[in-house]
CSV table of C-alpha atoms in Angstrom, one decimal:
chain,number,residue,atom,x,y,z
A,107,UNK,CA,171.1,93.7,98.1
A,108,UNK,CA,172.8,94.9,100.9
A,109,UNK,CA,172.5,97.3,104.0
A,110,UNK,CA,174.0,100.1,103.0
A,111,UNK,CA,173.6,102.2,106.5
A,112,UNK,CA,172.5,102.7,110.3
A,113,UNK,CA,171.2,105.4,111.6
A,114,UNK,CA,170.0,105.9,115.0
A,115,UNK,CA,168.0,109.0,117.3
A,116,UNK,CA,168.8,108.4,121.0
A,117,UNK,CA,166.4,111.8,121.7
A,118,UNK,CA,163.2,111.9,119.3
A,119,UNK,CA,164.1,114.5,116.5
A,120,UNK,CA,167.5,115.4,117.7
A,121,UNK,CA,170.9,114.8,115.6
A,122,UNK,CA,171.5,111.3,114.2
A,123,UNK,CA,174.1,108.4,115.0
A,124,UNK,CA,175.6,106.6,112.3
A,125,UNK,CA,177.1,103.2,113.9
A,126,UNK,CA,178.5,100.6,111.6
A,127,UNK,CA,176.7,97.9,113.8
A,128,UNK,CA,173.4,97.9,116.0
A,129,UNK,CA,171.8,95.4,118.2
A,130,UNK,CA,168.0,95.3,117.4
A,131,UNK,CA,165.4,95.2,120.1
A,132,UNK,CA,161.6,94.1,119.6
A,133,UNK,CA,161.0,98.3,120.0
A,134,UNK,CA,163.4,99.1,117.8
A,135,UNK,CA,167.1,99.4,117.2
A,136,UNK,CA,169.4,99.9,120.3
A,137,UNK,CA,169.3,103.1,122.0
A,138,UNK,CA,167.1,104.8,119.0
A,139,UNK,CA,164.5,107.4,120.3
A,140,UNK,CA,164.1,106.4,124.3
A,141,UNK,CA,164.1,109.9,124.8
A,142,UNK,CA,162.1,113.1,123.6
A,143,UNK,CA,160.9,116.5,124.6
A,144,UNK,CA,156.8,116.8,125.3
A,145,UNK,CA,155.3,119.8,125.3
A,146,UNK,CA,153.4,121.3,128.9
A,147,UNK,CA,150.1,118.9,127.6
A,148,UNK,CA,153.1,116.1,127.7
A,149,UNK,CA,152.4,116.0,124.3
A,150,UNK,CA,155.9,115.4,121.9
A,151,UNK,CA,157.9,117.6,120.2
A,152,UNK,CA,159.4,117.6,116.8
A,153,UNK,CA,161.1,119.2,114.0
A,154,UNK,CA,157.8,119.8,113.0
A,155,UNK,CA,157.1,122.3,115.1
A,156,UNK,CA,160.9,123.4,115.9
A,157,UNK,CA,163.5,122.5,113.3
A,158,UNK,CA,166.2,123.8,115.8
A,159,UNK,CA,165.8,120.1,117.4
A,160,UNK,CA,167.8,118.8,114.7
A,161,UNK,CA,170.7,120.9,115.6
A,162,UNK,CA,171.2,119.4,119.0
A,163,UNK,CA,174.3,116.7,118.9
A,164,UNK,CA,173.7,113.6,121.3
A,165,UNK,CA,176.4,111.7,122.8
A,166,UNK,CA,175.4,108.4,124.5
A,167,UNK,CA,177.1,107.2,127.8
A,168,UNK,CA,177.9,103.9,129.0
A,169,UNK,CA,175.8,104.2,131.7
A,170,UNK,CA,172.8,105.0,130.0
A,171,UNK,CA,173.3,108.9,130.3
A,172,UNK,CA,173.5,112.0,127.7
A,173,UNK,CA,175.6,114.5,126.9
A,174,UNK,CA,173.2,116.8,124.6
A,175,UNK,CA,175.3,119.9,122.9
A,176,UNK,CA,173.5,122.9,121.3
A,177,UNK,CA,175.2,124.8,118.0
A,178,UNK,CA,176.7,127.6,120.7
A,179,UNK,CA,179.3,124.6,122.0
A,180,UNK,CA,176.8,124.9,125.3
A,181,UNK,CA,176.2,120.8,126.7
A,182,UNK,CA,174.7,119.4,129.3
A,183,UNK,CA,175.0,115.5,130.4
A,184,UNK,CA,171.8,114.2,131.7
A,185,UNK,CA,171.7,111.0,133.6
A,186,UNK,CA,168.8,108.4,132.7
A,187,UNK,CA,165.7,108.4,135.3
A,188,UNK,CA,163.8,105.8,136.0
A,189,UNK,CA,161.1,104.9,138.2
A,190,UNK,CA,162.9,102.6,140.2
A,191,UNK,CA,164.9,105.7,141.5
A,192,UNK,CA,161.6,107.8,142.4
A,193,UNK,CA,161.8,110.3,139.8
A,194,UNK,CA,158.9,112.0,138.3
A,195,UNK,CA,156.7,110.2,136.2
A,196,UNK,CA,154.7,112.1,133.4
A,197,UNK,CA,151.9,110.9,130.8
A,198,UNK,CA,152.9,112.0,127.2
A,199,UNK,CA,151.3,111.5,123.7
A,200,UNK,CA,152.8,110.4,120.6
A,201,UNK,CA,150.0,110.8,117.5
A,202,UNK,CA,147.1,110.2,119.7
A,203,UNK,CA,148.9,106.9,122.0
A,204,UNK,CA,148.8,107.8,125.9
A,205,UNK,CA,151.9,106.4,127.9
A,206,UNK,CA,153.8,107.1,131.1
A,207,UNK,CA,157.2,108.4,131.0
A,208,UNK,CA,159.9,109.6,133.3
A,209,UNK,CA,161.3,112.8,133.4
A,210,UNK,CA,165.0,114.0,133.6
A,211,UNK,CA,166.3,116.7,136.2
A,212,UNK,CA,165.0,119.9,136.4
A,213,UNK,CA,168.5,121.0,135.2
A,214,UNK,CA,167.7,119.6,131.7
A,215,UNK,CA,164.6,120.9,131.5
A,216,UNK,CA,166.3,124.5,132.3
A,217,UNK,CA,168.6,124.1,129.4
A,218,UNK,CA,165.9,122.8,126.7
A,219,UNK,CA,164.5,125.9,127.6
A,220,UNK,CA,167.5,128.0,126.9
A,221,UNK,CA,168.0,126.4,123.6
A,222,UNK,CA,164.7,125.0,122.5
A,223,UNK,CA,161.2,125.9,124.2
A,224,UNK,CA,159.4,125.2,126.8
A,225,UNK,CA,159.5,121.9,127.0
A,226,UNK,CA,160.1,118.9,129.1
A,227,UNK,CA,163.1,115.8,128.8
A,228,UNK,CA,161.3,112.2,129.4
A,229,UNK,CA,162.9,108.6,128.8
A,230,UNK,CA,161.4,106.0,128.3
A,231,UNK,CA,162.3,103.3,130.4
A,232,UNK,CA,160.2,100.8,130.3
A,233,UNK,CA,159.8,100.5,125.8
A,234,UNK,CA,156.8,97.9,126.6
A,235,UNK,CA,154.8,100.5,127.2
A,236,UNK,CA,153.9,101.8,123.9
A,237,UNK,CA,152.1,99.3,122.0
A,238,UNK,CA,152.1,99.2,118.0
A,239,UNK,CA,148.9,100.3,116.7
A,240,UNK,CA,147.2,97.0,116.7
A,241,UNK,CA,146.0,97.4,113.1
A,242,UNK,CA,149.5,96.9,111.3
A,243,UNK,CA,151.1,94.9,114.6
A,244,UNK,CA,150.5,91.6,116.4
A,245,UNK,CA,149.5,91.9,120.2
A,246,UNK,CA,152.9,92.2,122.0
A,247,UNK,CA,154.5,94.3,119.5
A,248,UNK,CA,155.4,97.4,121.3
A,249,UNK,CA,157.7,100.5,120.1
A,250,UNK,CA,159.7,103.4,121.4
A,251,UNK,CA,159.2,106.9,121.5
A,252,UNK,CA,159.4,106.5,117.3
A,253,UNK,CA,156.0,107.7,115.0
A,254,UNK,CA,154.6,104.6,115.1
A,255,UNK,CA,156.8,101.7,114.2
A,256,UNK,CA,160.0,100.3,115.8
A,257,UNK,CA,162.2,100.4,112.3
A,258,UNK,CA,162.1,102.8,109.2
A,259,UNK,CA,163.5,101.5,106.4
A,260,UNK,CA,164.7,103.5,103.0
A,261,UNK,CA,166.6,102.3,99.8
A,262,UNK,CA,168.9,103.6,98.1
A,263,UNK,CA,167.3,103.5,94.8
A,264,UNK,CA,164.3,105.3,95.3
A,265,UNK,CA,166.2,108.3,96.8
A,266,UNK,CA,167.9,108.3,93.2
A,267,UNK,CA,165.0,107.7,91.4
A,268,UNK,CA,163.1,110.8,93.6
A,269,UNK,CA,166.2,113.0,93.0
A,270,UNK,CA,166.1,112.5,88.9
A,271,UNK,CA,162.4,113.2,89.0
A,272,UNK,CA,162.8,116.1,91.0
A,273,UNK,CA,165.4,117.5,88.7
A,274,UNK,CA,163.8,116.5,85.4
A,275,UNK,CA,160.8,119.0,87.1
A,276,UNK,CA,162.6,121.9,88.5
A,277,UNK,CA,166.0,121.7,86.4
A,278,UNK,CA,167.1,125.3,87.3
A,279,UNK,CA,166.6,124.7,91.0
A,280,UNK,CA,167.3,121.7,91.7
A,281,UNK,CA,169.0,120.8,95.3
A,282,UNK,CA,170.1,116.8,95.3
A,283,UNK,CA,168.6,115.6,98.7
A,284,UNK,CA,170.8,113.2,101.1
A,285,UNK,CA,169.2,110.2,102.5
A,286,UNK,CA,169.7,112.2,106.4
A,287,UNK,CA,166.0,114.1,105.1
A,288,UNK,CA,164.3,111.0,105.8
A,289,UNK,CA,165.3,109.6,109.3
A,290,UNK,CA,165.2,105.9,108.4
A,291,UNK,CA,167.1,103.6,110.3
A,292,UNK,CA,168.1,100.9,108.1
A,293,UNK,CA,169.4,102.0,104.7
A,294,UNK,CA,169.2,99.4,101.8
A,295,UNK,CA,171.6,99.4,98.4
A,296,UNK,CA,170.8,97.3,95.5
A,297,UNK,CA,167.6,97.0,95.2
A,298,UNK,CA,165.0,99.0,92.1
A,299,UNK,CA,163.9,101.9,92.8
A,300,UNK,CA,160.8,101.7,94.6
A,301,UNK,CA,161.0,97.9,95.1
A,302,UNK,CA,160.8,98.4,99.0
A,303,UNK,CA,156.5,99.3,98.4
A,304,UNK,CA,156.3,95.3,97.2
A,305,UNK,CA,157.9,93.9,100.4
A,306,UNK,CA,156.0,92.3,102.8
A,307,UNK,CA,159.0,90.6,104.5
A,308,UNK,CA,162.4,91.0,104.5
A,309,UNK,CA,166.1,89.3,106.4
A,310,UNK,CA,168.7,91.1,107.0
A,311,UNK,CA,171.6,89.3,107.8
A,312,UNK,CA,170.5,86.5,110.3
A,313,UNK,CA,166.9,88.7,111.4
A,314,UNK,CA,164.0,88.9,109.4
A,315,UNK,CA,161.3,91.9,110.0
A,316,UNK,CA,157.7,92.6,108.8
A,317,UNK,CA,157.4,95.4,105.9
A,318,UNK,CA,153.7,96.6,108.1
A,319,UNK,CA,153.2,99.8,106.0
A,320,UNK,CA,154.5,103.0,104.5
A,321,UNK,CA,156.0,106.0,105.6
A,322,UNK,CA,153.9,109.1,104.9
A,323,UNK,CA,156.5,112.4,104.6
A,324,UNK,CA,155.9,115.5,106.4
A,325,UNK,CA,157.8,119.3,106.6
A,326,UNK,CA,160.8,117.6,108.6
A,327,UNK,CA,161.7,116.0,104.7
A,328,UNK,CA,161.8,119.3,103.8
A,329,UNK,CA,164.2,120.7,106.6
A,330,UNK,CA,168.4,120.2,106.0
A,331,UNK,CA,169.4,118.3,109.0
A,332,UNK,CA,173.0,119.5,108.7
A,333,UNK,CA,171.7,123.7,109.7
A,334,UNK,CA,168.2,123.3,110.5
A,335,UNK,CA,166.6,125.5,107.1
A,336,UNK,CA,163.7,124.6,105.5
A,337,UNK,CA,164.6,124.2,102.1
A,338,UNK,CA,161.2,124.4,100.0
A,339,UNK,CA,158.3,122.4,99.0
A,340,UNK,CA,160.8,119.5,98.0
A,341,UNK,CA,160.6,116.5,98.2
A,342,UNK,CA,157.0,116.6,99.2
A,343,UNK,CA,155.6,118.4,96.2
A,344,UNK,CA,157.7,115.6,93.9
A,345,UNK,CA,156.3,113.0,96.3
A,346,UNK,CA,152.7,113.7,95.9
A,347,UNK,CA,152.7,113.9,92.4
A,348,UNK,CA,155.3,110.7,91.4
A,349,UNK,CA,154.7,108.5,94.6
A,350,UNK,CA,151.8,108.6,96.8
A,351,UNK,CA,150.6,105.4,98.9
A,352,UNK,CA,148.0,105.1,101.3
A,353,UNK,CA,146.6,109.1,100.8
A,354,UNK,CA,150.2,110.3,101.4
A,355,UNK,CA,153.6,111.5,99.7
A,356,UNK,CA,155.5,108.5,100.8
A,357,UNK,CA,159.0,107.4,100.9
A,358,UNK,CA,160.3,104.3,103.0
A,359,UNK,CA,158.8,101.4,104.9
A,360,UNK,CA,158.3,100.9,108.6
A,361,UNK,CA,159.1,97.5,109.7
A,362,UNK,CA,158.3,95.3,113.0
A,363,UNK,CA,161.1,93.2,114.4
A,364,UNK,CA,160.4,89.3,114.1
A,365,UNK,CA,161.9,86.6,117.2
A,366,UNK,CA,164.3,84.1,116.2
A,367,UNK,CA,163.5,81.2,116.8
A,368,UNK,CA,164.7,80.1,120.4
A,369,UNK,CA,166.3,83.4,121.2
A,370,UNK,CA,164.7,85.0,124.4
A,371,UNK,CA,165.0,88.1,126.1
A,372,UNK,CA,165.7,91.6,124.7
A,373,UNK,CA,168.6,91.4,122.0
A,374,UNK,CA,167.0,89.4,118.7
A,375,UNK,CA,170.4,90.0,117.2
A,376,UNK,CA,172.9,92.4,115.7
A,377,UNK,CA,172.8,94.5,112.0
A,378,UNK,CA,176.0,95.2,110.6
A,379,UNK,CA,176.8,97.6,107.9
A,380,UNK,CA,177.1,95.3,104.6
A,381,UNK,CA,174.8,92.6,105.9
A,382,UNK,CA,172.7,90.9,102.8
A,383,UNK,CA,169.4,91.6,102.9
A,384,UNK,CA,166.8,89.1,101.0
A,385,UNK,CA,162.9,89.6,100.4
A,386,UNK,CA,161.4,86.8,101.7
A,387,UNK,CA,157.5,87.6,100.3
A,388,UNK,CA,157.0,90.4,97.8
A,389,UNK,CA,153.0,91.5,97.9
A,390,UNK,CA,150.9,93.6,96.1
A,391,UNK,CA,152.1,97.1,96.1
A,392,UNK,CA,150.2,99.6,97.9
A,393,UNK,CA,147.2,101.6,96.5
A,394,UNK,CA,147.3,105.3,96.0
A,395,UNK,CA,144.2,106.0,97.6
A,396,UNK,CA,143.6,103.6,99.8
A,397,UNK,CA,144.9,100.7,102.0
């Protein structure tokens, strides 16, 4: 097996990156969702809720800044806050976690809501400050501005195996679906299809990663990332039926970063497009109905 792709969010729900190489962080991979729009409670804001969020592009800067462009060519570069610098400091929610984030300039909150809502651009700059729910994590483990994990991972397989059960169902109307409906962030080839629902641990290339749980699918799988539609009950519907885990249509795995040995600090290491990937313990699957 190998790792087929990267993917990476710097703003929560926005437009992907596709590097060929990432560093990996105990929150997550380098750069991926630091940032996101909350809502006047503070609480975030998705494609859920908006599917025009996926249409904003997302250029990183060197110095930690963003240049965010709507569809209209309009774009806006917002440099990173932090509360070193005094800016404002705002409590948001991500599924029910409380945490203190910092906001961006009033300018970009002007131009979110020209294009988007009303809604408020917040960084996170300190990624301790989200801890991983402790039922699935180890104390320490912390994550970004992500769902709930700091890595999603998806195979190849499965999305192949999904797409021949979708069209063996629906053969008149049948859309093939790219991997971009899922939003992982680590892509695997090679593997069966739904072998990823055994893994318990994993390496990839020289770091190795906990498989904590799996990924249960909402609308946003149902939305084309490339113009914002929402395409129809697939692939939930074929999810439910063919692939359920843990109460849920469910497609990926969400993994926890593990600490090489003797490596301190903030970088673990670096993924690179075509790294091996090995399964170091292969469980029991997980139940339909139940954990």
């Amino acid at each position: 097996m190998h790792l087929a792709g990267l993917h990476v969010y710097p703003v929560k729900s926005m437009y992907r990156l596709s590097p060929d190489s990432s560093a990996v962080h105990p929150w997550g991979l380098a750069g991926d969702r630091r940032w996101m729009l909350a809502d006047p409670t503070g609480r975030f804001v998705s494609q859920r809720e908006n599917a025009a969020l996926g249409q904003i592009r997302v250029r990183p800067l060197p110095d930690g800044a963003l240049v965010l462009t709507a569809p209209d060519g309009s774009r806006i570069e917002v440099a990173a806050p932090a509360v070193t610098t005094g800016d404002p400091v705002a409590e948001v929610e991500v599924w029910g976690t409380r945490f203190r984030a910092v906001e961006a300039a009033k300018e970009a909150h002007l131009w979110i809501g020209e294009h988007l809502g009303d809604y408020r651009l917040v960084h996170l700059d300190d990624p301790r400050a989200r801890p991983v729910d402790p039922e699935y994590g180890e104390p320490g483990d912390t994550v970004s501005m992500a769902d709930g994990f700091p890595l999603l991972l998806t195979t190849t397989a499965s999305l192949e195996r999904l797409n021949e059960l979708i069209a063996a169902e629906h053969p008149d109307a049948h859309e093939t679906l790219p991997m971009e409906r899922f939003r992982p962030n680590v892509v695997v080839g090679g593997s069966e299809p739904w072998a990823e629902d055994g893994w318990r641990r994993i390496r990839i290339g020289a770091l190795t990663f906990k498989v904590v749980k799996p990924c249960g699918r909402c609308v946003v799988t149902t939305t084309d990332q490339e113009s914002g539609e929402r395409r129809g009950p697939e692939p939930l519907r074929t999810l439910a039926r063919h692939h359920k885990l843990v109460r849920r249509a469910a497609f990926g795995q969400n993994l926890i970063p593990e600490r090489p040995v003797g490596v301190e600090g903030d970088v673990l290491g670096t993924l690179l497009v075509g790294d091996d990937v090995e399964v170091l313990d292969d469980g029991a699957h997980w139940p339909a109905d139940g954990r």
